XYZ file of N, CA and C in Angstrom:
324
model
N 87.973 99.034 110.103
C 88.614 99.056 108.802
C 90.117 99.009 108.910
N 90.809 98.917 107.785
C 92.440 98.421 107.844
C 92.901 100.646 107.194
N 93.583 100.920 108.261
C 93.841 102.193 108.024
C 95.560 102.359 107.412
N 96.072 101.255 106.812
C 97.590 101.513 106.615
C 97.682 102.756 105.301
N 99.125 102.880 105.599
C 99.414 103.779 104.359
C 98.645 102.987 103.055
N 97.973 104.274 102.575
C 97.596 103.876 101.144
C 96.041 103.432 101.198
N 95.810 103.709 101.931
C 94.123 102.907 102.443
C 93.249 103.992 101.838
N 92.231 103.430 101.093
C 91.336 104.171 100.320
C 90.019 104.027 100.528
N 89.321 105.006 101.061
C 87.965 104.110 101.396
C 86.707 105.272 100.285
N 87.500 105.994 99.532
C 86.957 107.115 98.395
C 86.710 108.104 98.635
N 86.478 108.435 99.860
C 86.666 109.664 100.642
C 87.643 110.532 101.344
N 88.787 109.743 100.907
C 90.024 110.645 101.645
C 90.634 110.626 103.014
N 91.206 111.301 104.039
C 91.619 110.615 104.839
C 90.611 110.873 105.722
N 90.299 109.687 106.850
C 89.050 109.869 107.348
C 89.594 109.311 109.229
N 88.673 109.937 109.811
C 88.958 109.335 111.275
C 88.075 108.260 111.470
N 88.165 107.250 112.149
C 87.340 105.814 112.112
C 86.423 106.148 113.520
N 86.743 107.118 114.409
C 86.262 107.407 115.508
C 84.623 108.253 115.201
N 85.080 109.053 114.218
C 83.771 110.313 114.017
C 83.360 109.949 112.740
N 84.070 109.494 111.447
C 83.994 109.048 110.008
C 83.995 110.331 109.555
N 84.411 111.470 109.815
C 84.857 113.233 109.507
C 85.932 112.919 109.054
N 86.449 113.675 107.602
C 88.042 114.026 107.299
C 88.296 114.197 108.177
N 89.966 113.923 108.208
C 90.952 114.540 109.538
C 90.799 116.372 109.678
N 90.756 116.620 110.409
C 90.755 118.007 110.801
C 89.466 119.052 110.423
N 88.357 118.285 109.888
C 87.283 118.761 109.101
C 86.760 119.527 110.553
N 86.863 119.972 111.187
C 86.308 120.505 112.476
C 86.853 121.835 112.037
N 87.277 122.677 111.779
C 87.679 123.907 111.493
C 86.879 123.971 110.180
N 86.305 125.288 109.889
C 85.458 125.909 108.324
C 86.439 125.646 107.642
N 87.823 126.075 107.845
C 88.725 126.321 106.717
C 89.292 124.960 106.178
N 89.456 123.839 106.670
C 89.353 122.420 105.976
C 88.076 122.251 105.722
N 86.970 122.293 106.001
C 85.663 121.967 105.435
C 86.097 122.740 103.722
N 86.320 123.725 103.784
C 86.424 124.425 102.756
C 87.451 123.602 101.599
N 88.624 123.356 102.067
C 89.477 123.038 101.562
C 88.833 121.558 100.861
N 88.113 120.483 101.943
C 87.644 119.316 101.342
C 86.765 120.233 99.786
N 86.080 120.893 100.110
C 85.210 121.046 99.000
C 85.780 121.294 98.036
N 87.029 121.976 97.897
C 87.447 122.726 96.694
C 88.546 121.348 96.136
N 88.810 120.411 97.273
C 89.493 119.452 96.463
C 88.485 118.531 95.680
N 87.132 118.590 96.394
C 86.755 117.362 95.478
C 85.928 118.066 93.873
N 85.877 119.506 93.985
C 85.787 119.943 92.995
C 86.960 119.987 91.366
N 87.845 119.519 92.023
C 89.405 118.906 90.786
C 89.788 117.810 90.675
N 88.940 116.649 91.206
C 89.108 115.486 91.198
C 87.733 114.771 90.448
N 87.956 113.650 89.723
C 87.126 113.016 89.094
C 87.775 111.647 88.749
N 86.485 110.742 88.976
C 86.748 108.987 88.344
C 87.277 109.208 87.410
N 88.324 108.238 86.537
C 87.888 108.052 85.022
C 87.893 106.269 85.012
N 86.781 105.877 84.292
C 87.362 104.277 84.473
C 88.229 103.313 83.946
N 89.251 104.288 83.264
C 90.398 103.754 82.673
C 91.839 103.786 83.546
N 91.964 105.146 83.444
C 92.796 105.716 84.302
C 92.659 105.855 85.780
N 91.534 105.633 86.653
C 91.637 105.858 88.289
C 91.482 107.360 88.424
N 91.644 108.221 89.391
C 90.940 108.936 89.723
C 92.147 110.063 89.173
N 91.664 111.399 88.537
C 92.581 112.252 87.998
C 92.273 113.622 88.802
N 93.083 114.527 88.126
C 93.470 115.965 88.768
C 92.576 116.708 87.503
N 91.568 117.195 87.367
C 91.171 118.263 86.390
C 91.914 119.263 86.146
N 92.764 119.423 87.437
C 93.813 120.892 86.788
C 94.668 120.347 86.299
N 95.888 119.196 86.169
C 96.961 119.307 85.599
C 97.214 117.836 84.866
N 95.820 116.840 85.198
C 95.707 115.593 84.542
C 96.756 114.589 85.687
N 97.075 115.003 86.598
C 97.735 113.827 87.435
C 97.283 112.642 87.562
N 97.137 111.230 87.353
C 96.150 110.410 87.603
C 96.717 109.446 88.720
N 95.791 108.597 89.583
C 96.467 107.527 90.393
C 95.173 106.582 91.016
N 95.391 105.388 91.019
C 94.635 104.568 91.839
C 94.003 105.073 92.807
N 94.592 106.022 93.873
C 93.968 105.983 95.073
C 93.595 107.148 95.188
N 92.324 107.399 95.523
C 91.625 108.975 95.672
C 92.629 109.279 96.670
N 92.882 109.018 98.110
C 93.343 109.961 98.830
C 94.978 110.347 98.439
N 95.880 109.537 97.538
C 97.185 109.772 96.858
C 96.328 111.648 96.219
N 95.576 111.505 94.935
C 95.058 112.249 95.008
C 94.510 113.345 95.190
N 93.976 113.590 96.357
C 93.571 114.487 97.038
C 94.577 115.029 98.208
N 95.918 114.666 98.541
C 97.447 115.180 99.105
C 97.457 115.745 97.909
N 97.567 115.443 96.112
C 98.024 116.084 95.140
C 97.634 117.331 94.935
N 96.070 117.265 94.873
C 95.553 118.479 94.296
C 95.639 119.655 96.021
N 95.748 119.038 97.114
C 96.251 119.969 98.189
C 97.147 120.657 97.966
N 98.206 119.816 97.816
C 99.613 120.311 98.072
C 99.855 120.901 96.939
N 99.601 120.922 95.413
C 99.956 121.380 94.018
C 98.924 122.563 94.011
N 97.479 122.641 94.122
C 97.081 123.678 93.610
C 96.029 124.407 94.560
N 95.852 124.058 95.589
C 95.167 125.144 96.776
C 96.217 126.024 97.715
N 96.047 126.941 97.593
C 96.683 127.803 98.894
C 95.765 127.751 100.698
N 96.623 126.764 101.160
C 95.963 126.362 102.546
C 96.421 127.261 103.739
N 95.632 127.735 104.907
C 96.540 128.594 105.750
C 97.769 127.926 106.745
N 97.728 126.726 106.744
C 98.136 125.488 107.272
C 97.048 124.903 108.434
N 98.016 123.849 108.772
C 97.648 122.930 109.240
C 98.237 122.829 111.199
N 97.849 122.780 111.770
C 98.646 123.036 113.133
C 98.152 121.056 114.026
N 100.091 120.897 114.366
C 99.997 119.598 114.709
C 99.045 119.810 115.877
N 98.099 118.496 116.578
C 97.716 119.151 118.011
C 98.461 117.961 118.810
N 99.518 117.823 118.760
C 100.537 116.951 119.684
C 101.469 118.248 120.123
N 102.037 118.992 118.858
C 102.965 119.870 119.331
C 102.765 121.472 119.092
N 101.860 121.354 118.504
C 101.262 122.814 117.690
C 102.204 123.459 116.985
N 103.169 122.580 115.882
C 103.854 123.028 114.614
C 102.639 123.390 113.701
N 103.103 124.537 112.960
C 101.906 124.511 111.801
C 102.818 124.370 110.817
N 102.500 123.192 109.680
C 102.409 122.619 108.599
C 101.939 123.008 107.319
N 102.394 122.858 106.484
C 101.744 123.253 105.061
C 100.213 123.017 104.450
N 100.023 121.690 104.885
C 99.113 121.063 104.366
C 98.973 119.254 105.252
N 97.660 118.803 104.936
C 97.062 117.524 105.851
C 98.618 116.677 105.536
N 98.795 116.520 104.123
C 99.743 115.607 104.283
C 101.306 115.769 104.535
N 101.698 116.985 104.704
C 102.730 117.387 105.727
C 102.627 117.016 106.999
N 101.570 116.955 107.032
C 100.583 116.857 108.976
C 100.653 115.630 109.141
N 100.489 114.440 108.347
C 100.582 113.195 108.217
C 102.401 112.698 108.738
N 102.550 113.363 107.909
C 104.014 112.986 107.372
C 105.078 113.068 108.905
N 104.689 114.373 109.097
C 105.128 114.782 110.697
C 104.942 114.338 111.946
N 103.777 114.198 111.777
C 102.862 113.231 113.101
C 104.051 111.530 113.161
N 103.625 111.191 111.889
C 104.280 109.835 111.865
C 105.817 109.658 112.193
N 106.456 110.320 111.611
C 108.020 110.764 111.644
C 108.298 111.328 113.471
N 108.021 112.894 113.598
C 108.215 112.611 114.907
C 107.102 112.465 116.302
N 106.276 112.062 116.452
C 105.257 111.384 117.086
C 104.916 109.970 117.003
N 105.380 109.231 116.066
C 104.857 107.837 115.577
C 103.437 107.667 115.566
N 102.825 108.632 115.122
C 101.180 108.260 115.538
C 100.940 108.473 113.719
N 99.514 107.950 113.555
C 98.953 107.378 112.209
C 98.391 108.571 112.430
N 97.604 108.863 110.885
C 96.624 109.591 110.779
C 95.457 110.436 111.680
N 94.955 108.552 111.779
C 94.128 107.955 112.472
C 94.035 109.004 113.731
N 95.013 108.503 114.642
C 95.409 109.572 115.915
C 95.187 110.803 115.781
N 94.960 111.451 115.034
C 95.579 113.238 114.977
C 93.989 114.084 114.838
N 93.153 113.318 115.525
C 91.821 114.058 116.113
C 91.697 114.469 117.564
């Protein structure tokens, strides 16, 4: 599959190696997936929205960084290149790429 920024495959960010969310190997992101996809919903006008605050956007995984980063309290996220811990997946993203140059993809 084509993994660039913005790549949506409706499930969020995913590893192409295992097809597991990124970091879904720990309970406490298993957890976290669940409670995001519990505030997220289609609409077929608007693209996929936020039940808590009505955010809407094309791309589930835009999305699902939203309802992370805006309305779950996460314990973080720990890089495993450098073992910074991070706020959240898409801090983890953000960091990896910036100083590691590695994609998503990589960060299993």
């Amino acid at each position: 599959g084509n993994y660039e920024e913005g790549y949506d495959d409706g499930s969020g960010m995913i590893d192409p190696n295992t097809g597991m969310p990124i970091a879904a190997g720990a309970d406490g992101n298993k957890d976290i997936d669940a409670e995001i996809e519990k505030l997220v919903y289609k609409d077929p006008e608007l693209g996929w929205v936020c039940a808590s605050c009505g955010y809407c956007t094309k791309i589930k995984t835009n999305l699902r960084f939203h309802v992370e980063s805006q309305h779950l309290q996460s314990p973080g996220v720990k890089c495993p290149l450098c073992s910074l811990v991070l706020q959240n997946r898409k801090a983890l993203y953000n960091h990896s790429y910036s100083k590691h140059g590695r994609l998503r993809q990589s960060l299993v």
